[in-house]
Every structure is written in structure tokens, then in C-alpha cells.
Amino acid sequence: MNQHVQSFLHSFKVKPIFWKTFIADLVFVALLVMLFTSFGTYLQDRSFEVMGGRTAEEVQQLLASSSPEEMLPFFTELKSFLVFAITSIGLLIIAFFLLFSLEQAGVWNTLLHRKLTKNTYWRWNLLHLALVIPIVLYGVAFMLIKVITAYIFRTVLTSSPALYLRHAAFMDSILLVLNNVVSFTLGLLLLLLIFLIYNAFTERYKVWISVGEGFSLLKANWSKIWRMLIWMIAVALILTGILLPFKQGLQIYPLLSTILNLSISLLFISWMRSYLLITLSHGPH
């Protein structure tokens, strides 16, 4: 059997370690969503209290018709609320960053059968800070590729104006699908690159060396990576087709729909990790 097909099929033979990492991702994201949702609701309720139930227009009218002395208590309370909100948001972002590093460190040390220590954990924070630069550069390339491919797709589909006008809705649907496929593929490629960097980092714990090795692994295994992308897109399309009736039935239950989408997305990402590690275990080809 072809090695690429064999790796793909083998990726579905999930082991207990797969479920451990999937549950870790699921618990982390669920706690994160609940935390930020609760905090957002609290800020919304608190802001309503500070504003006294007034709209922005009513506050402007109040400012115009009141003296500075009359508005002093309002401004004092508003200042306290803004300081609290900004400080809390900053602390939440820091907490998210630290917990995300901890969760990823735990997942990848589990996958590669390594031991996580206090010192190695803090290096994960340094890695994620270092990843900001390549991710930003990738984002720039992402937007450039999107603009170019969108222009090419539209040029091809509108090359016959008469045909396009007769089937405008169908042509626009094709254009939307093509653009989404490009975005999804580039997103998958970014995830695979980050996974390659994580894999190298867990082995060595050298930040910039691991970043460079991640790009080297991508290049060395490109003949496998592009085939993986095709299989991943195929799996995503099949999952979308299977889940479409369920999503339509859950439209009136937005919470259940969100839980389903989140769970399937995390399951897909966990499968991507396993698939990549299985492919890497066969060496570059």
C-alpha cells in the first residue's frame, strides 16, 4: 500500500493518548470560553449600572445640560470602572497566555513522552513570544496570496461576461467556495508549521533553533505535507457534509450548535497532530 495512504489510514487508529490530549484541549477551551463569557457579561452589567441605564445619546445630553460639579460623581465612578476593566482585561490576557503555554506544553510532552518541568514550562512562554514574528509574517503572506488568488478566480469566472451574467448566483457561489478553500488550506498549513515547531521544541527546548527547524522540517517533508493537506481538506469536507443536517437542526439552539462546532474543530485539530506525528515518524520522502 502507498505509504501516504497508509499513514492517512493509520491516523484514524486512535490511542488513549489521543483522547487525553483532545480532552485537555476541550477542557482548556471550555474553561476559557466560560471565563471570558462570564467576564464579558459582568462588564456589560456593570457598565449599565455606571451609565445608569442611559444610552450614549442620553449621556451626551446629560453632559451638555449639567455642570462639572454635578457630573463629578459620574466621572469618578466611570474612571474607576474603566481602570478596573482595562486592568482586568490585561490580567485575563496574561493568564490566557500563561495557561495556553501550559496546556500546549502538557499536550506535546504527553505526545512525545517527555516530562514537563517548571523550567521547560517557562521556555514555552518564550517560544510563544518568539512565534509572534513568523505568525505576523505568515499573516502578511496569507493576505497577499488571498488577494492574488481572489483576483485570478474572479478573472477566470468573469472571462465570459455573458455567461457570468446568466449564472451570476452560481458563479458567485463557486467564487466563494474557491476563496474559502484557499483560506482553509493556508490556515491548515499554518497549523502544521506551528505543530512542526512544537515538535522540534519539545525535543530540544531551544527557541529560535526550534523555529528554524520547524521551517526546515516543512521543506524536507513538503512532498508529504501537500498530500496531507489534500487528505485534511477531504476529511473536512466529509465532516461538513455529515454534520450539515445536525447544524441545520440546531439552528434554534445556538449553544448546542456552538458546542458541536467547537468539539468537532478540536477533534479535527487533535487528529491533525496525530496524523503529522505519524507522517514524521516515517521520515522525509
PDB file of C-alpha atoms in Angstrom:
ATOM      1  CA  MET A   1       0.000   0.000   0.000  1.00  0.00           C
ATOM      2  CA  ASN A   2       1.193   3.527  -0.761  1.00  0.00           C
ATOM      3  CA  GLN A   3       2.965   4.965   2.290  1.00  0.00           C
ATOM      4  CA  HIS A   4       0.984   8.228   2.188  1.00  0.00           C
ATOM      5  CA  VAL A   5      -2.312   6.347   2.149  1.00  0.00           C
ATOM      6  CA  GLN A   6      -1.063   4.029   4.871  1.00  0.00           C
ATOM      7  CA  SER A   7      -0.127   6.981   7.119  1.00  0.00           C
ATOM      8  CA  PHE A   8      -3.525   8.556   6.485  1.00  0.00           C
ATOM      9  CA  LEU A   9      -5.442   5.394   7.387  1.00  0.00           C
ATOM     10  CA  HIS A  10      -3.219   4.737  10.392  1.00  0.00           C
ATOM     11  CA  SER A  11      -4.025   8.216  11.733  1.00  0.00           C
ATOM     12  CA  PHE A  12      -7.580   7.056  12.464  1.00  0.00           C
ATOM     13  CA  LYS A  13      -6.370   4.287  14.771  1.00  0.00           C
ATOM     14  CA  VAL A  14      -6.635   6.482  17.815  1.00  0.00           C
ATOM     15  CA  LYS A  15      -4.971   5.521  21.072  1.00  0.00           C
ATOM     16  CA  PRO A  16      -5.697   6.605  24.661  1.00  0.00           C
ATOM     17  CA  ILE A  17      -3.046   9.332  24.358  1.00  0.00           C
ATOM     18  CA  PHE A  18      -5.102  10.900  21.568  1.00  0.00           C
ATOM     19  CA  TRP A  19      -8.149  11.201  23.808  1.00  0.00           C
ATOM     20  CA  LYS A  20      -6.045  12.597  26.655  1.00  0.00           C
ATOM     21  CA  THR A  21      -4.765  15.434  24.502  1.00  0.00           C
ATOM     22  CA  PHE A  22      -8.184  16.043  22.949  1.00  0.00           C
ATOM     23  CA  ILE A  23      -9.837  16.264  26.378  1.00  0.00           C
ATOM     24  CA  ALA A  24      -7.067  18.623  27.531  1.00  0.00           C
ATOM     25  CA  ASP A  25      -7.787  20.911  24.570  1.00  0.00           C
ATOM     26  CA  LEU A  26     -11.534  20.666  25.119  1.00  0.00           C
ATOM     27  CA  VAL A  27     -11.363  21.441  28.839  1.00  0.00           C
ATOM     28  CA  PHE A  28      -8.987  24.358  28.262  1.00  0.00           C
ATOM     29  CA  VAL A  29     -11.149  25.947  25.565  1.00  0.00           C
ATOM     30  CA  ALA A  30     -14.381  25.318  27.510  1.00  0.00           C
ATOM     31  CA  LEU A  31     -12.964  26.970  30.640  1.00  0.00           C
ATOM     32  CA  LEU A  32     -11.647  29.834  28.547  1.00  0.00           C
ATOM     33  CA  VAL A  33     -14.990  30.421  26.860  1.00  0.00           C
ATOM     34  CA  MET A  34     -16.848  30.305  30.172  1.00  0.00           C
ATOM     35  CA  LEU A  35     -14.350  32.670  31.810  1.00  0.00           C
ATOM     36  CA  PHE A  36     -14.425  35.292  29.061  1.00  0.00           C
ATOM     37  CA  THR A  37     -18.185  34.977  28.608  1.00  0.00           C
ATOM     38  CA  SER A  38     -18.803  35.454  32.320  1.00  0.00           C
ATOM     39  CA  PHE A  39     -16.401  38.376  32.474  1.00  0.00           C
ATOM     40  CA  GLY A  40     -17.974  39.965  29.398  1.00  0.00           C
ATOM     41  CA  THR A  41     -21.438  39.637  30.936  1.00  0.00           C
ATOM     42  CA  TYR A  42     -20.189  41.162  34.176  1.00  0.00           C
ATOM     43  CA  LEU A  43     -18.635  44.127  32.361  1.00  0.00           C
ATOM     44  CA  GLN A  44     -21.825  44.658  30.398  1.00  0.00           C
ATOM     45  CA  ASP A  45     -23.966  44.633  33.555  1.00  0.00           C
ATOM     46  CA  ARG A  46     -21.506  46.864  35.433  1.00  0.00           C
ATOM     47  CA  SER A  47     -21.336  49.373  32.589  1.00  0.00           C
ATOM     48  CA  PHE A  48     -25.137  49.501  32.565  1.00  0.00           C
ATOM     49  CA  GLU A  49     -25.074  50.357  36.262  1.00  0.00           C
ATOM     50  CA  VAL A  50     -22.391  53.032  35.794  1.00  0.00           C
ATOM     51  CA  MET A  51     -24.280  54.610  32.907  1.00  0.00           C
ATOM     52  CA  GLY A  52     -27.478  54.489  34.933  1.00  0.00           C
ATOM     53  CA  GLY A  53     -29.270  52.704  32.118  1.00  0.00           C
ATOM     54  CA  ARG A  54     -28.670  55.647  29.789  1.00  0.00           C
ATOM     55  CA  THR A  55     -27.805  55.348  26.119  1.00  0.00           C
ATOM     56  CA  ALA A  56     -24.767  57.123  24.614  1.00  0.00           C
ATOM     57  CA  GLU A  57     -27.039  59.882  23.269  1.00  0.00           C
ATOM     58  CA  GLU A  58     -28.634  60.378  26.688  1.00  0.00           C
ATOM     59  CA  VAL A  59     -25.196  60.634  28.313  1.00  0.00           C
ATOM     60  CA  GLN A  60     -24.198  63.300  25.780  1.00  0.00           C
ATOM     61  CA  GLN A  61     -27.345  65.257  26.575  1.00  0.00           C
ATOM     62  CA  LEU A  62     -26.642  64.920  30.285  1.00  0.00           C
ATOM     63  CA  LEU A  63     -23.098  66.221  29.808  1.00  0.00           C
ATOM     64  CA  ALA A  64     -24.372  69.200  27.829  1.00  0.00           C
ATOM     65  CA  SER A  65     -27.023  70.131  30.399  1.00  0.00           C
ATOM     66  CA  SER A  66     -25.107  69.515  33.633  1.00  0.00           C
ATOM     67  CA  SER A  67     -22.358  71.433  35.380  1.00  0.00           C
ATOM     68  CA  PRO A  68     -18.907  69.891  36.045  1.00  0.00           C
ATOM     69  CA  GLU A  69     -19.694  69.706  39.764  1.00  0.00           C
ATOM     70  CA  GLU A  70     -22.897  67.742  39.080  1.00  0.00           C
ATOM     71  CA  MET A  71     -21.055  65.337  36.795  1.00  0.00           C
ATOM     72  CA  LEU A  72     -18.121  64.754  39.164  1.00  0.00           C
ATOM     73  CA  PRO A  73     -19.591  61.637  40.894  1.00  0.00           C
ATOM     74  CA  PHE A  74     -20.441  60.144  37.494  1.00  0.00           C
ATOM     75  CA  PHE A  75     -16.927  60.752  36.153  1.00  0.00           C
ATOM     76  CA  THR A  76     -15.347  59.333  39.306  1.00  0.00           C
ATOM     77  CA  GLU A  77     -17.365  56.136  39.046  1.00  0.00           C
ATOM     78  CA  LEU A  78     -16.740  55.903  35.304  1.00  0.00           C
ATOM     79  CA  LYS A  79     -12.988  56.323  35.826  1.00  0.00           C
ATOM     80  CA  SER A  80     -12.945  53.562  38.447  1.00  0.00           C
ATOM     81  CA  PHE A  81     -14.892  51.266  36.137  1.00  0.00           C
ATOM     82  CA  LEU A  82     -12.566  51.900  33.180  1.00  0.00           C
ATOM     83  CA  VAL A  83      -9.439  51.311  35.292  1.00  0.00           C
ATOM     84  CA  PHE A  84     -10.931  48.079  36.623  1.00  0.00           C
ATOM     85  CA  ALA A  85     -11.998  46.926  33.135  1.00  0.00           C
ATOM     86  CA  ILE A  86      -8.651  47.670  31.470  1.00  0.00           C
ATOM     87  CA  THR A  87      -6.662  46.115  34.328  1.00  0.00           C
ATOM     88  CA  SER A  88      -8.872  43.014  34.376  1.00  0.00           C
ATOM     89  CA  ILE A  89      -8.670  42.561  30.615  1.00  0.00           C
ATOM     90  CA  GLY A  90      -4.884  42.849  30.781  1.00  0.00           C
ATOM     91  CA  LEU A  91      -4.689  40.269  33.561  1.00  0.00           C
ATOM     92  CA  LEU A  92      -7.009  37.930  31.676  1.00  0.00           C
ATOM     93  CA  ILE A  93      -4.843  38.172  28.554  1.00  0.00           C
ATOM     94  CA  ILE A  94      -1.724  37.384  30.597  1.00  0.00           C
ATOM     95  CA  ALA A  95      -3.495  34.486  32.312  1.00  0.00           C
ATOM     96  CA  PHE A  96      -4.680  33.154  28.948  1.00  0.00           C
ATOM     97  CA  PHE A  97      -1.136  33.345  27.569  1.00  0.00           C
ATOM     98  CA  LEU A  98       0.376  31.511  30.554  1.00  0.00           C
ATOM     99  CA  LEU A  99      -2.361  28.852  30.632  1.00  0.00           C
ATOM    100  CA  PHE A 100      -2.190  28.327  26.871  1.00  0.00           C
ATOM    101  CA  SER A 101       1.554  27.711  27.136  1.00  0.00           C
ATOM    102  CA  LEU A 102       0.949  25.290  29.998  1.00  0.00           C
ATOM    103  CA  GLU A 103      -1.750  23.417  28.083  1.00  0.00           C
ATOM    104  CA  GLN A 104       0.325  23.125  24.914  1.00  0.00           C
ATOM    105  CA  ALA A 105       3.388  22.100  26.904  1.00  0.00           C
ATOM    106  CA  GLY A 106       1.367  19.363  28.575  1.00  0.00           C
ATOM    107  CA  VAL A 107      -0.115  18.146  25.288  1.00  0.00           C
ATOM    108  CA  TRP A 108       3.176  17.961  23.396  1.00  0.00           C
ATOM    109  CA  ASN A 109       5.169  16.466  26.257  1.00  0.00           C
ATOM    110  CA  THR A 110       2.457  13.818  26.532  1.00  0.00           C
ATOM    111  CA  LEU A 111       2.505  13.105  22.799  1.00  0.00           C
ATOM    112  CA  LEU A 112       6.302  12.817  22.685  1.00  0.00           C
ATOM    113  CA  HIS A 113       6.591  11.029  26.041  1.00  0.00           C
ATOM    114  CA  ARG A 114       8.603  13.807  27.675  1.00  0.00           C
ATOM    115  CA  LYS A 115       8.471  15.124  31.229  1.00  0.00           C
ATOM    116  CA  LEU A 116       7.268  18.674  31.798  1.00  0.00           C
ATOM    117  CA  THR A 117       9.173  20.637  34.436  1.00  0.00           C
ATOM    118  CA  LYS A 118       8.974  24.185  35.778  1.00  0.00           C
ATOM    119  CA  ASN A 119      11.995  25.271  33.734  1.00  0.00           C
ATOM    120  CA  THR A 120      10.781  23.745  30.484  1.00  0.00           C
ATOM    121  CA  TYR A 121       7.314  25.239  31.008  1.00  0.00           C
ATOM    122  CA  TRP A 122       8.677  28.796  31.137  1.00  0.00           C
ATOM    123  CA  ARG A 123      10.523  28.158  27.884  1.00  0.00           C
ATOM    124  CA  TRP A 124       7.139  27.545  26.234  1.00  0.00           C
ATOM    125  CA  ASN A 125       6.187  31.112  27.085  1.00  0.00           C
ATOM    126  CA  LEU A 126       9.363  32.323  25.388  1.00  0.00           C
ATOM    127  CA  LEU A 127       8.565  30.194  22.351  1.00  0.00           C
ATOM    128  CA  HIS A 128       5.092  31.681  22.004  1.00  0.00           C
ATOM    129  CA  LEU A 129       6.515  35.194  22.243  1.00  0.00           C
ATOM    130  CA  ALA A 130       9.030  34.312  19.530  1.00  0.00           C
ATOM    131  CA  LEU A 131       6.269  32.860  17.331  1.00  0.00           C
ATOM    132  CA  VAL A 132       4.619  36.282  17.075  1.00  0.00           C
ATOM    133  CA  ILE A 133       7.124  37.339  14.391  1.00  0.00           C
ATOM    134  CA  PRO A 134       6.735  34.367  11.986  1.00  0.00           C
ATOM    135  CA  ILE A 135       2.956  34.331  12.505  1.00  0.00           C
ATOM    136  CA  VAL A 136       2.703  38.031  11.614  1.00  0.00           C
ATOM    137  CA  LEU A 137       4.866  37.462   8.523  1.00  0.00           C
ATOM    138  CA  TYR A 138       2.720  34.487   7.581  1.00  0.00           C
ATOM    139  CA  GLY A 139      -0.361  36.646   8.042  1.00  0.00           C
ATOM    140  CA  VAL A 140       1.027  39.193   5.571  1.00  0.00           C
ATOM    141  CA  ALA A 141       1.771  36.414   3.070  1.00  0.00           C
ATOM    142  CA  PHE A 142      -1.696  34.984   3.735  1.00  0.00           C
ATOM    143  CA  MET A 143      -3.403  38.250   2.807  1.00  0.00           C
ATOM    144  CA  LEU A 144      -1.218  38.674  -0.284  1.00  0.00           C
ATOM    145  CA  ILE A 145      -1.988  35.167  -1.520  1.00  0.00           C
ATOM    146  CA  LYS A 146      -5.691  35.695  -0.810  1.00  0.00           C
ATOM    147  CA  VAL A 147      -5.752  38.898  -2.875  1.00  0.00           C
ATOM    148  CA  ILE A 148      -3.887  37.288  -5.771  1.00  0.00           C
ATOM    149  CA  THR A 149      -5.958  34.089  -5.854  1.00  0.00           C
ATOM    150  CA  ALA A 150      -9.232  36.008  -5.467  1.00  0.00           C
ATOM    151  CA  TYR A 151      -8.256  38.193  -8.427  1.00  0.00           C
ATOM    152  CA  ILE A 152      -7.346  35.135 -10.522  1.00  0.00           C
ATOM    153  CA  PHE A 153     -10.572  33.305  -9.641  1.00  0.00           C
ATOM    154  CA  ARG A 154     -12.740  36.338 -10.432  1.00  0.00           C
ATOM    155  CA  THR A 155     -10.875  36.997 -13.672  1.00  0.00           C
ATOM    156  CA  VAL A 156     -11.392  33.414 -14.836  1.00  0.00           C
ATOM    157  CA  LEU A 157     -15.058  33.258 -13.811  1.00  0.00           C
ATOM    158  CA  THR A 158     -15.874  36.597 -15.441  1.00  0.00           C
ATOM    159  CA  SER A 159     -13.831  35.979 -18.587  1.00  0.00           C
ATOM    160  CA  SER A 160     -17.152  35.458 -20.366  1.00  0.00           C
ATOM    161  CA  PRO A 161     -19.392  38.327 -19.175  1.00  0.00           C
ATOM    162  CA  ALA A 162     -22.471  36.905 -20.889  1.00  0.00           C
ATOM    163  CA  LEU A 163     -22.050  33.511 -19.214  1.00  0.00           C
ATOM    164  CA  TYR A 164     -21.379  35.142 -15.843  1.00  0.00           C
ATOM    165  CA  LEU A 165     -24.487  37.344 -16.046  1.00  0.00           C
ATOM    166  CA  ARG A 166     -26.688  34.368 -16.961  1.00  0.00           C
ATOM    167  CA  HIS A 167     -25.427  32.365 -13.970  1.00  0.00           C
ATOM    168  CA  ALA A 168     -24.310  35.132 -11.599  1.00  0.00           C
ATOM    169  CA  ALA A 169     -25.534  33.445  -8.400  1.00  0.00           C
ATOM    170  CA  PHE A 170     -23.897  30.129  -9.304  1.00  0.00           C
ATOM    171  CA  MET A 171     -20.625  31.821 -10.318  1.00  0.00           C
ATOM    172  CA  ASP A 172     -20.549  33.815  -7.078  1.00  0.00           C
ATOM    173  CA  SER A 173     -21.085  30.593  -5.120  1.00  0.00           C
ATOM    174  CA  ILE A 174     -18.142  28.977  -6.918  1.00  0.00           C
ATOM    175  CA  LEU A 175     -16.016  32.050  -6.196  1.00  0.00           C
ATOM    176  CA  LEU A 176     -16.953  31.900  -2.505  1.00  0.00           C
ATOM    177  CA  VAL A 177     -16.095  28.199  -2.286  1.00  0.00           C
ATOM    178  CA  LEU A 178     -12.722  28.680  -4.022  1.00  0.00           C
ATOM    179  CA  ASN A 179     -11.776  31.583  -1.756  1.00  0.00           C
ATOM    180  CA  ASN A 180     -12.798  29.587   1.324  1.00  0.00           C
ATOM    181  CA  VAL A 181     -10.727  26.602   0.177  1.00  0.00           C
ATOM    182  CA  VAL A 182      -7.668  28.844  -0.190  1.00  0.00           C
ATOM    183  CA  SER A 183      -8.224  30.345   3.279  1.00  0.00           C
ATOM    184  CA  PHE A 184      -8.776  26.926   4.854  1.00  0.00           C
ATOM    185  CA  THR A 185      -5.691  25.450   3.171  1.00  0.00           C
ATOM    186  CA  LEU A 186      -3.474  28.327   4.287  1.00  0.00           C
ATOM    187  CA  GLY A 187      -4.897  28.002   7.806  1.00  0.00           C
ATOM    188  CA  LEU A 188      -4.112  24.280   7.852  1.00  0.00           C
ATOM    189  CA  LEU A 189      -0.594  24.955   6.598  1.00  0.00           C
ATOM    190  CA  LEU A 190      -0.010  27.462   9.404  1.00  0.00           C
ATOM    191  CA  LEU A 191      -1.211  24.933  11.991  1.00  0.00           C
ATOM    192  CA  LEU A 192       1.083  22.268  10.556  1.00  0.00           C
ATOM    193  CA  LEU A 193       4.026  24.671  10.662  1.00  0.00           C
ATOM    194  CA  ILE A 194       3.300  25.517  14.302  1.00  0.00           C
ATOM    195  CA  PHE A 195       2.988  21.801  15.108  1.00  0.00           C
ATOM    196  CA  LEU A 196       6.349  21.160  13.459  1.00  0.00           C
ATOM    197  CA  ILE A 197       7.893  23.905  15.591  1.00  0.00           C
ATOM    198  CA  TYR A 198       6.245  22.495  18.722  1.00  0.00           C
ATOM    199  CA  ASN A 199       7.578  19.045  17.839  1.00  0.00           C
ATOM    200  CA  ALA A 200      11.137  20.332  17.412  1.00  0.00           C
ATOM    201  CA  PHE A 201      10.900  22.466  20.549  1.00  0.00           C
ATOM    202  CA  THR A 202       9.715  19.589  22.750  1.00  0.00           C
ATOM    203  CA  GLU A 203      12.780  17.642  21.659  1.00  0.00           C
ATOM    204  CA  ARG A 204      15.352  20.421  22.250  1.00  0.00           C
ATOM    205  CA  TYR A 205      13.835  23.375  24.124  1.00  0.00           C
ATOM    206  CA  LYS A 206      15.851  25.837  22.033  1.00  0.00           C
ATOM    207  CA  VAL A 207      13.510  28.621  20.948  1.00  0.00           C
ATOM    208  CA  TRP A 208      14.960  30.055  17.740  1.00  0.00           C
ATOM    209  CA  ILE A 209      16.641  26.806  16.736  1.00  0.00           C
ATOM    210  CA  SER A 210      13.244  25.083  17.009  1.00  0.00           C
ATOM    211  CA  VAL A 211      11.557  27.783  14.926  1.00  0.00           C
ATOM    212  CA  GLY A 212      14.180  27.337  12.220  1.00  0.00           C
ATOM    213  CA  GLU A 213      13.930  23.561  12.433  1.00  0.00           C
ATOM    214  CA  GLY A 214      10.161  23.778  12.025  1.00  0.00           C
ATOM    215  CA  PHE A 215      10.605  25.529   8.679  1.00  0.00           C
ATOM    216  CA  SER A 216      13.324  23.019   7.729  1.00  0.00           C
ATOM    217  CA  LEU A 217      11.014  20.105   8.536  1.00  0.00           C
ATOM    218  CA  LEU A 218       8.287  21.695   6.428  1.00  0.00           C
ATOM    219  CA  LYS A 219      10.672  21.944   3.481  1.00  0.00           C
ATOM    220  CA  ALA A 220      12.150  18.467   3.970  1.00  0.00           C
ATOM    221  CA  ASN A 221       8.729  16.837   4.236  1.00  0.00           C
ATOM    222  CA  TRP A 222       6.906  19.003   1.686  1.00  0.00           C
ATOM    223  CA  SER A 223       6.172  16.058  -0.598  1.00  0.00           C
ATOM    224  CA  LYS A 224       4.244  14.559   2.312  1.00  0.00           C
ATOM    225  CA  ILE A 225       2.824  17.802   3.666  1.00  0.00           C
ATOM    226  CA  TRP A 226       0.962  18.762   0.498  1.00  0.00           C
ATOM    227  CA  ARG A 227      -0.578  15.293   0.329  1.00  0.00           C
ATOM    228  CA  MET A 228      -1.581  15.634   3.968  1.00  0.00           C
ATOM    229  CA  LEU A 229      -3.283  18.932   3.149  1.00  0.00           C
ATOM    230  CA  ILE A 230      -5.335  17.227   0.437  1.00  0.00           C
ATOM    231  CA  TRP A 231      -6.414  14.467   2.816  1.00  0.00           C
ATOM    232  CA  MET A 232      -7.236  17.014   5.526  1.00  0.00           C
ATOM    233  CA  ILE A 233      -9.384  19.063   3.168  1.00  0.00           C
ATOM    234  CA  ALA A 234     -11.165  15.878   2.078  1.00  0.00           C
ATOM    235  CA  VAL A 235     -11.847  14.893   5.701  1.00  0.00           C
ATOM    236  CA  ALA A 236     -13.078  18.408   6.478  1.00  0.00           C
ATOM    237  CA  LEU A 237     -15.468  18.305   3.501  1.00  0.00           C
ATOM    238  CA  ILE A 238     -16.793  14.886   4.547  1.00  0.00           C
ATOM    239  CA  LEU A 239     -17.299  16.070   8.143  1.00  0.00           C
ATOM    240  CA  THR A 240     -19.072  19.186   6.893  1.00  0.00           C
ATOM    241  CA  GLY A 241     -21.401  17.065   4.775  1.00  0.00           C
ATOM    242  CA  ILE A 242     -22.154  14.680   7.645  1.00  0.00           C
ATOM    243  CA  LEU A 243     -22.721  17.439  10.204  1.00  0.00           C
ATOM    244  CA  LEU A 244     -24.735  19.757   7.963  1.00  0.00           C
ATOM    245  CA  PRO A 245     -28.143  18.201   8.844  1.00  0.00           C
ATOM    246  CA  PHE A 246     -27.291  18.377  12.557  1.00  0.00           C
ATOM    247  CA  LYS A 247     -26.232  22.032  12.293  1.00  0.00           C
ATOM    248  CA  GLN A 248     -29.446  22.899  10.498  1.00  0.00           C
ATOM    249  CA  GLY A 249     -31.457  21.159  13.182  1.00  0.00           C
ATOM    250  CA  LEU A 250     -29.567  23.009  15.926  1.00  0.00           C
ATOM    251  CA  GLN A 251     -30.081  26.489  14.488  1.00  0.00           C
ATOM    252  CA  ILE A 252     -32.715  27.178  17.120  1.00  0.00           C
ATOM    253  CA  TYR A 253     -30.271  26.001  19.818  1.00  0.00           C
ATOM    254  CA  PRO A 254     -27.228  28.272  19.359  1.00  0.00           C
ATOM    255  CA  LEU A 255     -25.472  26.994  22.486  1.00  0.00           C
ATOM    256  CA  LEU A 256     -25.652  23.355  21.379  1.00  0.00           C
ATOM    257  CA  SER A 257     -24.562  24.367  17.876  1.00  0.00           C
ATOM    258  CA  THR A 258     -21.534  26.189  19.311  1.00  0.00           C
ATOM    259  CA  ILE A 259     -20.606  23.203  21.488  1.00  0.00           C
ATOM    260  CA  LEU A 260     -20.866  20.856  18.492  1.00  0.00           C
ATOM    261  CA  ASN A 261     -18.746  23.098  16.248  1.00  0.00           C
ATOM    262  CA  LEU A 262     -16.143  23.594  18.960  1.00  0.00           C
ATOM    263  CA  SER A 263     -15.900  19.888  19.776  1.00  0.00           C
ATOM    264  CA  ILE A 264     -15.572  18.845  16.125  1.00  0.00           C
ATOM    265  CA  SER A 265     -12.970  21.548  15.451  1.00  0.00           C
ATOM    266  CA  LEU A 266     -10.843  20.444  18.408  1.00  0.00           C
ATOM    267  CA  LEU A 267     -11.261  16.800  17.415  1.00  0.00           C
ATOM    268  CA  PHE A 268     -10.061  17.670  13.912  1.00  0.00           C
ATOM    269  CA  ILE A 269      -7.039  19.554  15.288  1.00  0.00           C
ATOM    270  CA  SER A 270      -6.153  16.625  17.571  1.00  0.00           C
ATOM    271  CA  TRP A 271      -6.363  14.300  14.582  1.00  0.00           C
ATOM    272  CA  MET A 272      -4.103  16.670  12.607  1.00  0.00           C
ATOM    273  CA  ARG A 273      -1.457  16.415  15.326  1.00  0.00           C
ATOM    274  CA  SER A 274      -1.583  12.630  15.332  1.00  0.00           C
ATOM    275  CA  TYR A 275      -1.523  12.463  11.543  1.00  0.00           C
ATOM    276  CA  LEU A 276       1.511  14.758  11.403  1.00  0.00           C
ATOM    277  CA  LEU A 277       3.458  12.780  14.019  1.00  0.00           C
ATOM    278  CA  ILE A 278       2.704   9.516  12.204  1.00  0.00           C
ATOM    279  CA  THR A 279       3.895  11.064   8.939  1.00  0.00           C
ATOM    280  CA  LEU A 280       7.085  12.419  10.531  1.00  0.00           C
ATOM    281  CA  SER A 281       7.858   9.021  12.048  1.00  0.00           C
ATOM    282  CA  HIS A 282       8.311   7.672   8.524  1.00  0.00           C
ATOM    283  CA  GLY A 283      10.978  10.277   7.794  1.00  0.00           C
ATOM    284  CA  PRO A 284      11.191  12.712   4.854  1.00  0.00           C
ATOM    285  CA  HIS A 285      10.290  11.292   1.492  1.00  0.00           C
TER     286      HIS A 285
END
